[in-house]
Coordinates of C-alpha atoms and ligand atoms in Angstrom, one line a residue:
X1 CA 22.6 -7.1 20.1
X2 CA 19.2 -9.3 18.8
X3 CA 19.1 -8.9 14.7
X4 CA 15.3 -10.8 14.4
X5 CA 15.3 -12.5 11.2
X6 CA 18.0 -14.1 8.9
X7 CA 17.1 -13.1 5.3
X8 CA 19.1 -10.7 3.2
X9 CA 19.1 -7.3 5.7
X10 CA 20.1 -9.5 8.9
X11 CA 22.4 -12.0 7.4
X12 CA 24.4 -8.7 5.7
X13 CA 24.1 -6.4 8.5
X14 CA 25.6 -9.1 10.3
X15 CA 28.4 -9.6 8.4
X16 CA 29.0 -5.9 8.5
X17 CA 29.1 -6.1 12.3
X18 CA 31.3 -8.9 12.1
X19 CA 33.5 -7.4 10.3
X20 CA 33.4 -3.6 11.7
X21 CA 33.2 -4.7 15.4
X22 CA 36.0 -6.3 17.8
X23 CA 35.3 -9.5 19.4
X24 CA 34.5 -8.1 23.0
X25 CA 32.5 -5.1 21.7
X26 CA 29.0 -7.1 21.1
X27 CA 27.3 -10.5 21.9
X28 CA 25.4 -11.0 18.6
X29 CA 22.3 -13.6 18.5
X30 CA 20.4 -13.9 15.6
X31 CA 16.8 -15.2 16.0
X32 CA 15.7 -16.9 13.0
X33 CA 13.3 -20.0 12.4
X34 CA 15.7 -21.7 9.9
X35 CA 19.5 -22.3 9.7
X36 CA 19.6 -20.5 6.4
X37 CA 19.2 -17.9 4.6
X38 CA 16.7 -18.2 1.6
X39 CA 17.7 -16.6 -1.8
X40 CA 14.3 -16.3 -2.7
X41 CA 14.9 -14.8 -6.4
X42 CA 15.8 -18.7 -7.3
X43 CA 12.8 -19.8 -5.6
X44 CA 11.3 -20.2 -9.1
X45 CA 14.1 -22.2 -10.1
X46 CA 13.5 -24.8 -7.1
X47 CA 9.7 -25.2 -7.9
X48 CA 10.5 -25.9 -11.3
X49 CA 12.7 -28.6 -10.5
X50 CA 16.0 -26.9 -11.8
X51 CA 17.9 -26.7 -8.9
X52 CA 18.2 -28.4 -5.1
X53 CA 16.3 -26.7 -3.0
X54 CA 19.3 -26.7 -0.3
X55 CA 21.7 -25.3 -3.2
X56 CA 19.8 -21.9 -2.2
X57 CA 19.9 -21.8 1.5
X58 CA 23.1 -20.2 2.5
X59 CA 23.9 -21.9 6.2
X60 CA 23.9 -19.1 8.5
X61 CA 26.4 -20.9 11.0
X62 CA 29.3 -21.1 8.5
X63 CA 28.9 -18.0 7.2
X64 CA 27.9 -16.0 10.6
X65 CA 30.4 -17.6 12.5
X66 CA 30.8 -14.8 15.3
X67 CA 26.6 -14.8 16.0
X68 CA 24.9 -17.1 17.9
X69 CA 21.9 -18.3 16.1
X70 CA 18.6 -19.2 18.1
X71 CA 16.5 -21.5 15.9
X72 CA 13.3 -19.8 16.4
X73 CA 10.4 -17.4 15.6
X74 CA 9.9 -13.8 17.6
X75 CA 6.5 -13.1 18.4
X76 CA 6.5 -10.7 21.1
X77 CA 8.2 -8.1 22.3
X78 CA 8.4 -5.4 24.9
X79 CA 9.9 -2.2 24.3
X80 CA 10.5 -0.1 27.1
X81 CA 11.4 -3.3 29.2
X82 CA 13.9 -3.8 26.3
X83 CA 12.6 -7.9 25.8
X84 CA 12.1 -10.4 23.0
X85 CA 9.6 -13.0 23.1
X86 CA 11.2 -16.0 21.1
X87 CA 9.1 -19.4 20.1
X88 CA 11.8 -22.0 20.1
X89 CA 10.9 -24.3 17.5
X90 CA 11.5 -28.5 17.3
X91 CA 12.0 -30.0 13.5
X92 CA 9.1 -29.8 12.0
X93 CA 8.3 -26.1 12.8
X94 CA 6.5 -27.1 16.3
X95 CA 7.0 -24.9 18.7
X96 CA 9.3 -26.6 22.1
X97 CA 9.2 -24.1 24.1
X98 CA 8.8 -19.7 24.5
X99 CA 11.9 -18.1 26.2
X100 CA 13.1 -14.7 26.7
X101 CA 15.8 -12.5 25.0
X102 CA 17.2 -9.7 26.3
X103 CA 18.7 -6.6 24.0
X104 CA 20.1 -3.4 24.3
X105 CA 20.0 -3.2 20.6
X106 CA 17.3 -5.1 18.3
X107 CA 17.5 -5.0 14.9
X108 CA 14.1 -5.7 13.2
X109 CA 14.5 -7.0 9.6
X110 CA 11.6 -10.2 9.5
X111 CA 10.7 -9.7 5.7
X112 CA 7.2 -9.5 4.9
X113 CA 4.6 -12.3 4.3
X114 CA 2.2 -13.1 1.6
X115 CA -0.6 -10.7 1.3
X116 CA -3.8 -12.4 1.3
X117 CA -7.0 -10.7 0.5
X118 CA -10.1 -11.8 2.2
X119 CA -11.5 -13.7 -0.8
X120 CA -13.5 -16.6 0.0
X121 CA -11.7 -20.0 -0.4
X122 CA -8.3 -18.8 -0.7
X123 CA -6.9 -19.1 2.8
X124 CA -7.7 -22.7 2.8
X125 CA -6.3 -23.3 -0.4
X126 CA -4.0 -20.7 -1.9
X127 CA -0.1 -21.6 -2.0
X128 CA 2.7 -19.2 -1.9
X129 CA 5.9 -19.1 -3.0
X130 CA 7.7 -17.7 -0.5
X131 CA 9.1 -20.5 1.1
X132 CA 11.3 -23.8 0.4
X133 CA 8.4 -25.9 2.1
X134 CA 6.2 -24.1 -0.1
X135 CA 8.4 -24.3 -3.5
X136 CA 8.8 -27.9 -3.0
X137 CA 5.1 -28.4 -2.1
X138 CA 4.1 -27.4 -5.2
X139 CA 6.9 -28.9 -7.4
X140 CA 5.6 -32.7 -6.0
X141 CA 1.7 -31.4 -6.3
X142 CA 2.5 -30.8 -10.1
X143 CA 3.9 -34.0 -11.0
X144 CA 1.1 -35.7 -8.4
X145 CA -1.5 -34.3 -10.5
X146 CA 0.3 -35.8 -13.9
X147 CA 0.1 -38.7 -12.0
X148 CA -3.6 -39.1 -11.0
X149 CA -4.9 -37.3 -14.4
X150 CA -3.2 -40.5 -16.1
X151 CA -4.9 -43.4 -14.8
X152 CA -8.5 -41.6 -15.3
X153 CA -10.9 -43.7 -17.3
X154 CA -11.7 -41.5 -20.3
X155 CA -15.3 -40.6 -19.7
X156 CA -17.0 -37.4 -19.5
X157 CA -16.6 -37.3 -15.2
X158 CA -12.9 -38.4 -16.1
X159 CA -12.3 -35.9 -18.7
X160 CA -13.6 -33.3 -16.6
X161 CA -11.3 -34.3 -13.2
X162 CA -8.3 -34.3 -15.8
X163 CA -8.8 -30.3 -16.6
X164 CA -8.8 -29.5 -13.3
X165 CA -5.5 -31.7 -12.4
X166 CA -3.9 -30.4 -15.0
X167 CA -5.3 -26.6 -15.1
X168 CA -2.7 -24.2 -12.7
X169 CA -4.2 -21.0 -12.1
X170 CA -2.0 -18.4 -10.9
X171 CA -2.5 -14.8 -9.1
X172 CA -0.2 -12.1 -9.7
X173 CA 1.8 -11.0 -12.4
X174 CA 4.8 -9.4 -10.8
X175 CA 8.2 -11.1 -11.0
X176 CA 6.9 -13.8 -8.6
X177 CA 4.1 -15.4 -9.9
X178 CA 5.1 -14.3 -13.7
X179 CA 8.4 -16.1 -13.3
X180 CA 6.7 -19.2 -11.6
X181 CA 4.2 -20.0 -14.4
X182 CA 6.7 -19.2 -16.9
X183 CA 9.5 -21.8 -15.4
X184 CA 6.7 -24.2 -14.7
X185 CA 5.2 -24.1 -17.4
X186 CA 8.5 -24.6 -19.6
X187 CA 9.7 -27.4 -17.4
X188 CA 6.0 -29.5 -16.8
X189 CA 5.8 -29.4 -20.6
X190 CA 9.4 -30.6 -21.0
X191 CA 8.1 -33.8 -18.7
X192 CA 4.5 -34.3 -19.3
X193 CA 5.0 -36.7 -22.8
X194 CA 6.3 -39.4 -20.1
X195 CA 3.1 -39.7 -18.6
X196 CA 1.2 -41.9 -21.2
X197 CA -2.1 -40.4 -21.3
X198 CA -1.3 -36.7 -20.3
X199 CA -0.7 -34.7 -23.7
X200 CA 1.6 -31.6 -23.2
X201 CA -1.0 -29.5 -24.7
X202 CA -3.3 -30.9 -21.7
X203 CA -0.9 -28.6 -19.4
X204 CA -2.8 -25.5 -18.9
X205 CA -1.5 -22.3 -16.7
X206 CA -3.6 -19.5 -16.4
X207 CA -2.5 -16.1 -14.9
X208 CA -4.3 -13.7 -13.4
X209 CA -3.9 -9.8 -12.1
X210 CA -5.4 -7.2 -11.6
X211 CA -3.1 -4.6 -12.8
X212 CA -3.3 -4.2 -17.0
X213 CA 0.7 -4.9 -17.8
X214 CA 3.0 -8.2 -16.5
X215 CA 6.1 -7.3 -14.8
X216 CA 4.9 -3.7 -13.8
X217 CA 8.5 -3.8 -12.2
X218 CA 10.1 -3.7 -15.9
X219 CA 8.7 -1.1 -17.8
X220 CA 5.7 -1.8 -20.2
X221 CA 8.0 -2.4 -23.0
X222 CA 9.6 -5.8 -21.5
X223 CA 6.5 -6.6 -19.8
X224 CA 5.0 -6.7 -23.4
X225 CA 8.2 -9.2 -24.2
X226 CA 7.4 -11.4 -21.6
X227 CA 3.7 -11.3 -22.3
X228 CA 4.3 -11.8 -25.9
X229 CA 6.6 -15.1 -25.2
X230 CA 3.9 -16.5 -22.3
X231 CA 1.1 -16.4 -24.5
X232 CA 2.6 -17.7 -27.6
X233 CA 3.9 -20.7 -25.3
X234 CA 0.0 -20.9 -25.0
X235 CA -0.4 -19.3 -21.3
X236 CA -3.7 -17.9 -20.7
X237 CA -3.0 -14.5 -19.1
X238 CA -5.6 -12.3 -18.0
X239 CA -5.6 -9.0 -17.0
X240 CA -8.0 -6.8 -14.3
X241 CA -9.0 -10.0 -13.2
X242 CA -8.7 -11.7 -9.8
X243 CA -10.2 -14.3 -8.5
X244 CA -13.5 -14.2 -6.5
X245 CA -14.3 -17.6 -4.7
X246 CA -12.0 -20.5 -4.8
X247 CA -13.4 -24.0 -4.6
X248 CA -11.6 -27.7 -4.0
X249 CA -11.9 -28.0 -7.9
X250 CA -12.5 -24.6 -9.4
X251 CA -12.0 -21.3 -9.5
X252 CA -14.5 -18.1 -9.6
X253 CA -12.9 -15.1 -11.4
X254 CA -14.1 -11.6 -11.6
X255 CA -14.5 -11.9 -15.0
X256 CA -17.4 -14.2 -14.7
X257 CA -15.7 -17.1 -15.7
X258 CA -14.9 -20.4 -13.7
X259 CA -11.6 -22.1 -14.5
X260 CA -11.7 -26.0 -13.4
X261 CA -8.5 -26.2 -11.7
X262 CA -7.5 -27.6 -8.2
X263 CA -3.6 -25.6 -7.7
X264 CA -4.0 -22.0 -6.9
X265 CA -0.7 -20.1 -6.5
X266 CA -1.0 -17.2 -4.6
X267 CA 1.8 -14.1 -6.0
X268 CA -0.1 -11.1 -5.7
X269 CA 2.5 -9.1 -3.4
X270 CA 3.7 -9.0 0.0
X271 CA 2.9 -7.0 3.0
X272 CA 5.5 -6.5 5.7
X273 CA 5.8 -9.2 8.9
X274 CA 3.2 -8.6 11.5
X275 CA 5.7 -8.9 14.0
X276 CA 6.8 -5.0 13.4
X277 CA 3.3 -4.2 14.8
X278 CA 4.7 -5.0 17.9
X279 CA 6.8 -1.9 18.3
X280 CA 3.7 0.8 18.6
X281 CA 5.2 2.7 16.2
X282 CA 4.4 4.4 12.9
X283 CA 3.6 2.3 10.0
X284 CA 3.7 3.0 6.5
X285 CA 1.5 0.7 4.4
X286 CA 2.0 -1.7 7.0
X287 CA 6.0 -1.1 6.8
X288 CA 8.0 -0.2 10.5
X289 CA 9.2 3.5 9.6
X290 CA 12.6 4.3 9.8
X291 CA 15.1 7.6 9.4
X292 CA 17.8 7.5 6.3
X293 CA 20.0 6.0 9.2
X294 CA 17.6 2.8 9.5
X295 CA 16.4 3.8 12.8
X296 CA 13.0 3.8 14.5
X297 CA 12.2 7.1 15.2
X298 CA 11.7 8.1 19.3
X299 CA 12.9 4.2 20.1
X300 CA 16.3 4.3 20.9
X301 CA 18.3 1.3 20.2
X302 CA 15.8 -0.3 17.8
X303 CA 17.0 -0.4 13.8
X304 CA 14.8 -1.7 11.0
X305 CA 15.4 -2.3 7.2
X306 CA 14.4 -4.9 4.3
X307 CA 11.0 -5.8 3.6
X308 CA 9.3 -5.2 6.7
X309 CA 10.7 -1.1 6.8
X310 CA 10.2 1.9 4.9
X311 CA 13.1 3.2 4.2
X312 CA 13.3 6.6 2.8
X313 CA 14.6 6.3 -0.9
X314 CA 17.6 9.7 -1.1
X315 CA 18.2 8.7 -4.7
X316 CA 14.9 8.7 -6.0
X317 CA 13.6 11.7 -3.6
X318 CA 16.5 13.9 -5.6
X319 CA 15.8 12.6 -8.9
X320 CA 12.2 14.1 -8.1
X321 CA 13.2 16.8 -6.8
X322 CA 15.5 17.5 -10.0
X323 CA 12.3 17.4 -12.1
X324 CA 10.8 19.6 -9.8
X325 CA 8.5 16.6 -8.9
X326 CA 9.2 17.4 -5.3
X327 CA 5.4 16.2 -3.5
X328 CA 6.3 16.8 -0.3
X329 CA 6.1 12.9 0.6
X330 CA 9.0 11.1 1.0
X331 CA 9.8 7.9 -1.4
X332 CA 10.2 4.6 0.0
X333 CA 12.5 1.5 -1.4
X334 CA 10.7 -1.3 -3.0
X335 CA 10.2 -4.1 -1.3
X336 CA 13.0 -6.2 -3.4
X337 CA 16.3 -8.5 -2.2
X338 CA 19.0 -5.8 -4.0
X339 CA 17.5 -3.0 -1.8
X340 CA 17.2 -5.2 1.8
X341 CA 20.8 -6.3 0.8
X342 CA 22.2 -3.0 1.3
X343 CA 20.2 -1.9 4.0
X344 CA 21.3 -4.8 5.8
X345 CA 25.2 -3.2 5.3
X346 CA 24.3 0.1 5.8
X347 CA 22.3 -0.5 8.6
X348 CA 25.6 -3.0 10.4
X349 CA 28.2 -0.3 9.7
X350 CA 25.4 2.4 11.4
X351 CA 24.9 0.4 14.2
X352 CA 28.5 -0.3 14.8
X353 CA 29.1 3.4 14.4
X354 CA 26.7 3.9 17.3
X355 CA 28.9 1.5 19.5
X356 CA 31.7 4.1 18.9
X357 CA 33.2 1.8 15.6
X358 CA 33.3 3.9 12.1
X359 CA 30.9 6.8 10.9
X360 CA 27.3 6.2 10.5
X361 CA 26.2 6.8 6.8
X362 CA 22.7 7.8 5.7
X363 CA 21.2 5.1 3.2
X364 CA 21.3 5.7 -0.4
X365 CA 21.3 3.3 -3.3
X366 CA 20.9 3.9 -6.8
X367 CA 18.2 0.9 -7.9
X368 CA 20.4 -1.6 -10.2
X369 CA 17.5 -2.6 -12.1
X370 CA 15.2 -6.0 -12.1
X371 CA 15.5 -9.4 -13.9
X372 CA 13.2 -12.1 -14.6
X373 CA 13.9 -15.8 -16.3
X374 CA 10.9 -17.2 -18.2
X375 CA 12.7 -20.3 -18.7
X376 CA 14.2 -22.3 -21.7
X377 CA 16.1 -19.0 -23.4
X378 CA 13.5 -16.8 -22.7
X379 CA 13.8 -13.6 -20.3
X380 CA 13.7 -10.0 -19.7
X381 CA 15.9 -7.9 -17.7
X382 CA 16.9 -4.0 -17.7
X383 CA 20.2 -3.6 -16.1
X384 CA 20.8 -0.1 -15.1
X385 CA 18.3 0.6 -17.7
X386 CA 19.2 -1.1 -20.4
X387 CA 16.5 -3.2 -22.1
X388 CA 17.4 -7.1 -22.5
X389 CA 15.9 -10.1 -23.7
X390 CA 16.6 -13.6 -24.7
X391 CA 19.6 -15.5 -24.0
X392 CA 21.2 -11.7 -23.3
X393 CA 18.8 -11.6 -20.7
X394 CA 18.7 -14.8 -19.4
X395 CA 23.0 -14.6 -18.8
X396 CA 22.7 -11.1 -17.2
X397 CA 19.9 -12.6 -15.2
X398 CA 21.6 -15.4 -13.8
X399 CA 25.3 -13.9 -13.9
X400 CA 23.6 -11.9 -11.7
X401 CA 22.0 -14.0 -8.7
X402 CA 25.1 -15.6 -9.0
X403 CA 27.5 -12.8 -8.3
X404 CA 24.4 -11.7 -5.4
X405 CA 24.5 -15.2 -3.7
X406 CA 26.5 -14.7 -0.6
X407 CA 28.3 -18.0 -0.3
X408 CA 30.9 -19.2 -2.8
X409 CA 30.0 -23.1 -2.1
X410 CA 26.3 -22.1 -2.8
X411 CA 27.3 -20.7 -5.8
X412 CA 28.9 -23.5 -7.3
X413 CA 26.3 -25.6 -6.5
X414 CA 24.0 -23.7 -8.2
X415 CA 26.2 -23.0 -11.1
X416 CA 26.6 -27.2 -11.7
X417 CA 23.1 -27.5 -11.1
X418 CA 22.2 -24.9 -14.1
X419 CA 24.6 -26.3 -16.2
X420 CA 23.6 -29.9 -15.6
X421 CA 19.8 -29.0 -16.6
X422 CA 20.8 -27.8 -19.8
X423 CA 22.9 -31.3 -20.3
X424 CA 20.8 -33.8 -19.1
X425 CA 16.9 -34.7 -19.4
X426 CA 14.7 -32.7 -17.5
X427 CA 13.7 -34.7 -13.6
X428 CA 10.5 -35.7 -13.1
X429 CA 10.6 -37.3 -9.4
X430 CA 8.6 -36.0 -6.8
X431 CA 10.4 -36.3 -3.0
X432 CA 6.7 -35.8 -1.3
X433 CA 6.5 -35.6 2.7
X434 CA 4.9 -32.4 2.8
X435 CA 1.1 -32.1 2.9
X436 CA -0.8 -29.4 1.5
X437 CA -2.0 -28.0 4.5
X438 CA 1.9 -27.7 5.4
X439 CA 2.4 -25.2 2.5
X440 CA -0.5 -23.3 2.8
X441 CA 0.3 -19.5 3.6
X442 CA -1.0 -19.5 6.8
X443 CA 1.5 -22.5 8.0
X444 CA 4.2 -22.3 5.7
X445 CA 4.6 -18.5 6.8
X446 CA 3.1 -18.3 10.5
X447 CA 1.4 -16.1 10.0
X448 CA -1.1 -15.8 12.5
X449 CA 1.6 -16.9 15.6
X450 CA 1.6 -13.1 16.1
X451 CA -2.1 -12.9 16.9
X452 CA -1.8 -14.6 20.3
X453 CA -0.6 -11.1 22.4
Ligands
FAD1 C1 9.7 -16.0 -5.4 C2 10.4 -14.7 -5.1 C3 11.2 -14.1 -6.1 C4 11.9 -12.9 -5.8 N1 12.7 -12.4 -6.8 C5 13.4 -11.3 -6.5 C6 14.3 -10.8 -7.5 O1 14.5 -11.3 -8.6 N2 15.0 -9.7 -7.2 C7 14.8 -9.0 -6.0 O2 15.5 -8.0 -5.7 N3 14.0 -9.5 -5.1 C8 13.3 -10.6 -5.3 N4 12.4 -11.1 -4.4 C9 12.2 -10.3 -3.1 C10 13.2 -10.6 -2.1 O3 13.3 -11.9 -1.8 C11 12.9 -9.8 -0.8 O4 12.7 -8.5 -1.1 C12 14.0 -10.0 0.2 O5 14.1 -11.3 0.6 C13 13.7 -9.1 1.5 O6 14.8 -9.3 2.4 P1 14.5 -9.2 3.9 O7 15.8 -9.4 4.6 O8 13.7 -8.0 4.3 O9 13.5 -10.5 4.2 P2 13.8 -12.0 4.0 O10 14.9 -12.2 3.1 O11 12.5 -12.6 3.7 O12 14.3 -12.5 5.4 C14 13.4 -12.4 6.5 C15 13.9 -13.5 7.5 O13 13.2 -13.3 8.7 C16 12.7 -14.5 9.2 N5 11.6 -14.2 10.1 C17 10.3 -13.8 9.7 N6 9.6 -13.6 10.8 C18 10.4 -13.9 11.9 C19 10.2 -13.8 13.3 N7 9.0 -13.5 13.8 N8 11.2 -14.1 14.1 C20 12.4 -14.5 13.5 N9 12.7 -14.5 12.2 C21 11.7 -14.2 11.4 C22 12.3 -15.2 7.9 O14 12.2 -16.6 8.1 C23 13.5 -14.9 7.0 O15 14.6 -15.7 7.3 C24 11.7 -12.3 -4.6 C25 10.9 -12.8 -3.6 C26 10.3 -14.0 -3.8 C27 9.4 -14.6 -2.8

């Protein structure tokens, strides 16, 4: 059995297999392009320098330890002759050689990639956030750009090179890019005073989306909240905006204004992994459909869930259907890590139910509700619906990425790493070693390895 790609649905549907299935029932091989698995809901916590970026990948060989895990990246892949196409990849992300998998089952779960949009400028310069090379990319830009704004001679060319150093401009305000600027923004101020001619004040963020609320995810009343506490922390958000040419040192917005800024972080969404185009079957907003039982409909053998799927939502298609909402269309799970978690157990225990172990369970999960930390004491959350914010907030929010992070020693880790941020002066180092073309969405995510046939 091939599970391609080690994020929240593999890694779980894994450990349902390893759990449900005995030892001589199924070779396992995971295909994945790092040893870990990201938990990307901290990723905001890595950029902003809180916590060690390895203190969130959970290693996939200590805690997988009946699967055999081949370092590398699927980018091909033939049905009916029942094959894999595999990139092995060297350090560095370079690709050694291409081999060959065979499966008799293949479980699909890649995740999805940044969407891009085909806006002049911003594949060549947009970052992500969707990776650790990208999170720590932009954590080192930051404090690079402190760093070169300070030793400019204070003349009108210099003045206008420091506002664009020190001017972020951010798209999307979902929980991604909202929670970025918001930790960044509490964290580079925390520092900036260190640099001698850089004034916190100088530290600008500007956020920008197109949709008229923040957090859409969280209900308009907490995306007011956390609207309320970026702009009085001086963030310049703007709404039904988006950008509309990005330069080297500025930016074009759709409002007609130009915003002198050379960091553009790119949050506006995600659109599932190319590599489920590959299957010839149907799509759904570019997500691999599946049945309630996480299959791919007329492919026998072939499974799909998290990100990249669209998985019928049972929960929400009967709380329509009890309003008499009923549309006839069929309600899909949000692309989010609480939904690919589960899917990732239900779709292990449906798999080993196939392979004559247990009883195969349609999936069916009752949406536990979103959180977002806007650093210092400030954040939003809504916990089966309740409405939180503040320090309330900010303990339900991390209480609960701790209880969701599947590795005890990653946990604790984590936990100290918290704990010692609140204790000790903010860091301000910068590791470097990764250049900017590195973190660009196109590199960081490969994704345009698919492409090639
Ligand atoms: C910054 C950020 C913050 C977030 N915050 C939250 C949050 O607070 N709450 C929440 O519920 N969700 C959050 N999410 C969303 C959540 O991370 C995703 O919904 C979740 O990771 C999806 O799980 P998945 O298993 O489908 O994909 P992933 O977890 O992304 O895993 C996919 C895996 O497949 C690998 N892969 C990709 N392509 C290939 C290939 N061709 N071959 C082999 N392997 C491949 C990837 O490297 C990765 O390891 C956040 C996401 C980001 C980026």
């Amino acid at each position: 059995m091939v599970v391609v790609g080690g994020g929240f649905a593999g890694f779980h549907a894994l450990r349902a297999l390893e759990k449900r299935l005995p030892p001589d029932a199924a070779e396992l091989v995971l295909v994945n392009p790092t040893d870990y698995l990201l938990y990307s809901p901290l990723l905001p916590d890595v950029t902003a320098g809180l916590l060690e970026p390895r203190h969130i990948a959970v290693s996939l060989r200590q805690r997988l330890p009946r699967t055999r895990l081949v370092l590398g990246r699927a980018t091909g892949l033939d049905v009916p002759g029942r094959t894999l196409r595999v990139d092995l990849l060297e350090d560095g992300g370079t690709v050694s050689r291409t081999t060959q998998l065979d499966w008799d089952r293949l479980v699909l779960v890649p995740g999805s990639v940044t969407r891009q949009f085909d806006i002049p400028g911003v594949a060549e310069r947009a970052h992500g956030v969707k990776t650790l090379v990208e999170a720590r990319y932009l954590r080192d830009h930051l404090l690079t750009q402190m760093d070169r704004a300070d030793v400019l001679p204070d003349t009108p060319e210099g003045r206008a090179e420091k506002e664009q150093r020190l001017t972020v401009v951010a798209v999307g305000a979902g929980y991604t890019g909202t929670e970025i600027v918001a930790q960044l923004q509490h964290q580079l101020t925390a520092v900036s005073s260190r640099w001698e001619r850089v004034d916190p004040s100088d530290v600008r963020f500007v956020l920008i989306d197109l949709a008229p609320t923040v957090l859409p995810e969280l209900g308009p009343q907490l995306g007011d909240v956390a609207l309320s506490a970026l702009r009085r922390r001086g963030v310049d958000v703007r709404l039904g905006v988006t950008v509309k040419e990005a330069r080297d040192t500025e930016i074009d917005l759709t409002d007609g204004t130009t915003v002198p800024s050379r960091t553009l972080i790119w949050g506006a969404g995600v659109t599932a992994s190319p590599l489920v185009t590959r299957v010839g079957s149907e799509l759904q907003r570019g997500r691999l459909v599946v049945d309630p039982y996480l299959r791919v409909p007329g492919v026998p053998g072939v499974y799909a869930a998290g990100d990249a799927a669209a998985v019928p939502d049972l929960v929400v298609a009967d709380q329509r259907a009890a309003k008499g909402g009923d549309d006839g269309t069929t309600p899909v799970t949000p692309p989010t890590a609480q939904h690919a978690q589960r899917h990732g157990h239900a779709l292990g225990r449906n798999v080993a139910a196939d392979l004559g172990h247990g009883q195969a369970r349609p999936y069916r999960h009752r949406d536990l509700g979103l959180v977002a930390d806007l650093g210092g004491w400030d954040a939003v959350a809504k916990p089966l619906g309740i409405r939180l914010r503040g320090p309330l907030a900010k303990a339900v929010a991390r209480g609960y990425h701790l209880y969701a992070l599947p590795s005890a020693s990653n946990r604790v880790r984590v936990a100290v790493d918290w704990l010692l941020a609140t204790a000790l002066p903010a860091q301000d180092v910068q590791i470097g070693a990764i250049p900017s073309e590195a973190a660009l969405v196109a590199t960081a995510q490969q994704t345009e390895r698919y492409l090639a046939g």
